[in-house]
Amino acid sequence: MSSQFQTIAALVVVALAVTWLVARAVRKRRQPGCGGDCGCPSRELKR
């Protein structure tokens, strides 16, 4: 493999990782809290 190909492949991997992290952060910001099936007794606390 050429060094140019390795550089491009590494940049693509980093770009995908950054995109995934940003998407997670945006999704988490829209739905604050535990976000799902975490075992939180939220229904019991609302009573």
mmCIF file of N, CA and C in Angstrom:
data_model
loop_
_atom_site.group_PDB
_atom_site.id
_atom_site.type_symbol
_atom_site.label_atom_id
_atom_site.label_comp_id
_atom_site.label_asym_id
_atom_site.label_seq_id
_atom_site.Cartn_x
_atom_site.Cartn_y
_atom_site.Cartn_z
ATOM 1 N N MET A 1 0.841 -1.187 0.000
ATOM 2 C CA MET A 1 0.000 0.000 0.000
ATOM 3 C C MET A 1 0.880 1.243 0.000
ATOM 4 N N SER A 2 0.464 2.192 -0.773
ATOM 5 C CA SER A 2 1.223 3.432 -0.827
ATOM 6 C C SER A 2 0.893 4.299 0.386
ATOM 7 N N SER A 3 1.790 5.193 0.695
ATOM 8 C CA SER A 3 1.564 6.072 1.843
ATOM 9 C C SER A 3 0.411 7.040 1.572
ATOM 10 N N GLN A 4 0.209 7.389 0.320
ATOM 11 C CA GLN A 4 -0.898 8.286 -0.018
ATOM 12 C C GLN A 4 -2.241 7.594 0.258
ATOM 13 N N PHE A 5 -2.348 6.326 -0.120
ATOM 14 C CA PHE A 5 -3.582 5.576 0.150
ATOM 15 C C PHE A 5 -3.831 5.438 1.644
ATOM 16 N N GLN A 6 -2.768 5.162 2.415
ATOM 17 C CA GLN A 6 -2.912 5.024 3.858
ATOM 18 C C GLN A 6 -3.367 6.336 4.492
ATOM 19 N N THR A 7 -2.849 7.443 3.995
ATOM 20 C CA THR A 7 -3.248 8.750 4.515
ATOM 21 C C THR A 7 -4.719 9.019 4.239
ATOM 22 N N ILE A 8 -5.152 8.743 3.023
ATOM 23 C CA ILE A 8 -6.556 8.961 2.663
ATOM 24 C C ILE A 8 -7.460 8.035 3.464
ATOM 25 N N ALA A 9 -7.065 6.777 3.617
ATOM 26 C CA ALA A 9 -7.871 5.825 4.386
ATOM 27 C C ALA A 9 -7.983 6.265 5.845
ATOM 28 N N ALA A 10 -6.895 6.741 6.417
ATOM 29 C CA ALA A 10 -6.928 7.212 7.803
ATOM 30 C C ALA A 10 -7.830 8.427 7.948
ATOM 31 N N LEU A 11 -7.778 9.345 7.008
ATOM 32 C CA LEU A 11 -8.641 10.523 7.055
ATOM 33 C C LEU A 11 -10.119 10.140 6.932
ATOM 34 N N VAL A 12 -10.419 9.168 6.105
ATOM 35 C CA VAL A 12 -11.801 8.702 5.963
ATOM 36 C C VAL A 12 -12.283 8.079 7.273
ATOM 37 N N VAL A 13 -11.449 7.278 7.908
ATOM 38 C CA VAL A 13 -11.824 6.653 9.182
ATOM 39 C C VAL A 13 -12.055 7.716 10.253
ATOM 40 N N VAL A 14 -11.182 8.710 10.312
ATOM 41 C CA VAL A 14 -11.335 9.785 11.291
ATOM 42 C C VAL A 14 -12.603 10.587 11.012
ATOM 43 N N ALA A 15 -12.881 10.872 9.749
ATOM 44 C CA ALA A 15 -14.083 11.624 9.394
ATOM 45 C C ALA A 15 -15.338 10.849 9.787
ATOM 46 N N LEU A 16 -15.350 9.543 9.577
ATOM 47 C CA LEU A 16 -16.494 8.729 9.972
ATOM 48 C C LEU A 16 -16.670 8.725 11.490
ATOM 49 N N ALA A 17 -15.577 8.620 12.213
ATOM 50 C CA ALA A 17 -15.654 8.621 13.676
ATOM 51 C C ALA A 17 -16.175 9.959 14.201
ATOM 52 N N VAL A 18 -15.704 11.050 13.640
ATOM 53 C CA VAL A 18 -16.162 12.377 14.065
ATOM 54 C C VAL A 18 -17.643 12.549 13.746
ATOM 55 N N THR A 19 -18.062 12.107 12.581
ATOM 56 C CA THR A 19 -19.473 12.195 12.201
ATOM 57 C C THR A 19 -20.335 11.402 13.164
ATOM 58 N N TRP A 20 -19.904 10.212 13.527
ATOM 59 C CA TRP A 20 -20.649 9.369 14.456
ATOM 60 C C TRP A 20 -20.746 10.027 15.833
ATOM 61 N N LEU A 21 -19.640 10.590 16.316
ATOM 62 C CA LEU A 21 -19.652 11.235 17.627
ATOM 63 C C LEU A 21 -20.546 12.471 17.644
ATOM 64 N N VAL A 22 -20.506 13.260 16.586
ATOM 65 C CA VAL A 22 -21.348 14.457 16.514
ATOM 66 C C VAL A 22 -22.822 14.054 16.455
ATOM 67 N N ALA A 23 -23.135 13.026 15.680
ATOM 68 C CA ALA A 23 -24.524 12.558 15.586
ATOM 69 C C ALA A 23 -25.022 12.075 16.943
ATOM 70 N N ARG A 24 -24.178 11.374 17.685
ATOM 71 C CA ARG A 24 -24.551 10.921 19.031
ATOM 72 C C ARG A 24 -24.799 12.094 19.955
ATOM 73 N N ALA A 25 -23.946 13.104 19.892
ATOM 74 C CA ALA A 25 -24.089 14.270 20.761
ATOM 75 C C ALA A 25 -25.376 15.031 20.439
ATOM 76 N N VAL A 26 -25.687 15.177 19.157
ATOM 77 C CA VAL A 26 -26.908 15.881 18.759
ATOM 78 C C VAL A 26 -28.128 15.090 19.205
ATOM 79 N N ARG A 27 -28.102 13.787 19.030
ATOM 80 C CA ARG A 27 -29.218 12.937 19.431
ATOM 81 C C ARG A 27 -29.409 12.989 20.943
ATOM 82 N N LYS A 28 -28.315 12.992 21.688
ATOM 83 C CA LYS A 28 -28.383 13.038 23.146
ATOM 84 C C LYS A 28 -28.939 14.381 23.616
ATOM 85 N N ARG A 29 -28.597 15.443 22.913
ATOM 86 C CA ARG A 29 -29.075 16.771 23.282
ATOM 87 C C ARG A 29 -30.585 16.885 23.069
ATOM 88 N N ARG A 30 -31.103 16.210 22.047
ATOM 89 C CA ARG A 30 -32.547 16.243 21.777
ATOM 90 C C ARG A 30 -33.328 15.466 22.823
ATOM 91 N N GLN A 31 -32.740 14.394 23.353
ATOM 92 C CA GLN A 31 -33.413 13.547 24.335
ATOM 93 C C GLN A 31 -32.554 13.460 25.586
ATOM 94 N N PRO A 32 -32.616 14.463 26.456
ATOM 95 C CA PRO A 32 -31.803 14.403 27.668
ATOM 96 C C PRO A 32 -32.305 13.328 28.624
ATOM 97 N N GLY A 33 -31.480 12.953 29.545
ATOM 98 C CA GLY A 33 -31.838 11.918 30.503
ATOM 99 C C GLY A 33 -31.137 10.628 30.175
ATOM 100 N N CYS A 34 -31.667 9.548 30.682
ATOM 101 C CA CYS A 34 -30.988 8.263 30.485
ATOM 102 C C CYS A 34 -31.184 7.739 29.073
ATOM 103 N N GLY A 35 -32.229 8.145 28.369
ATOM 104 C CA GLY A 35 -32.354 7.843 26.957
ATOM 105 C C GLY A 35 -32.899 6.498 26.583
ATOM 106 N N GLY A 36 -33.332 5.699 27.525
ATOM 107 C CA GLY A 36 -33.884 4.427 27.090
ATOM 108 C C GLY A 36 -33.953 3.413 28.208
ATOM 109 N N ASP A 37 -33.704 2.191 27.868
ATOM 110 C CA ASP A 37 -33.838 1.077 28.789
ATOM 111 C C ASP A 37 -32.603 0.970 29.676
ATOM 112 N N CYS A 38 -32.513 1.849 30.648
ATOM 113 C CA CYS A 38 -31.343 1.836 31.528
ATOM 114 C C CYS A 38 -31.696 1.344 32.924
ATOM 115 N N GLY A 39 -32.955 1.017 33.159
ATOM 116 C CA GLY A 39 -33.374 0.537 34.464
ATOM 117 C C GLY A 39 -33.776 1.654 35.412
ATOM 118 N N CYS A 40 -33.926 2.862 34.912
ATOM 119 C CA CYS A 40 -34.332 3.986 35.755
ATOM 120 C C CYS A 40 -35.801 3.823 36.152
ATOM 121 N N PRO A 41 -36.126 4.047 37.410
ATOM 122 C CA PRO A 41 -37.527 3.936 37.836
ATOM 123 C C PRO A 41 -38.295 5.225 37.584
ATOM 124 N N SER A 42 -38.304 5.707 36.355
ATOM 125 C CA SER A 42 -38.900 6.996 36.052
ATOM 126 C C SER A 42 -40.411 6.996 36.247
ATOM 127 N N ARG A 43 -41.077 5.905 35.969
ATOM 128 C CA ARG A 43 -42.534 5.859 36.142
ATOM 129 C C ARG A 43 -42.912 5.956 37.625
ATOM 130 N N GLU A 44 -42.111 5.344 38.472
ATOM 131 C CA GLU A 44 -42.408 5.377 39.907
ATOM 132 C C GLU A 44 -42.195 6.790 40.466
ATOM 133 N N LEU A 45 -41.252 7.530 39.922
ATOM 134 C CA LEU A 45 -40.972 8.845 40.437
ATOM 135 C C LEU A 45 -42.034 9.865 40.018
ATOM 136 N N LYS A 46 -42.741 9.617 38.938
ATOM 137 C CA LYS A 46 -43.745 10.564 38.446
ATOM 138 C C LYS A 46 -45.044 10.508 39.237
ATOM 139 N N ARG A 47 -45.250 9.490 40.012
ATOM 140 C CA ARG A 47 -46.500 9.337 40.762
ATOM 141 C C ARG A 47 -46.650 10.323 41.839
#
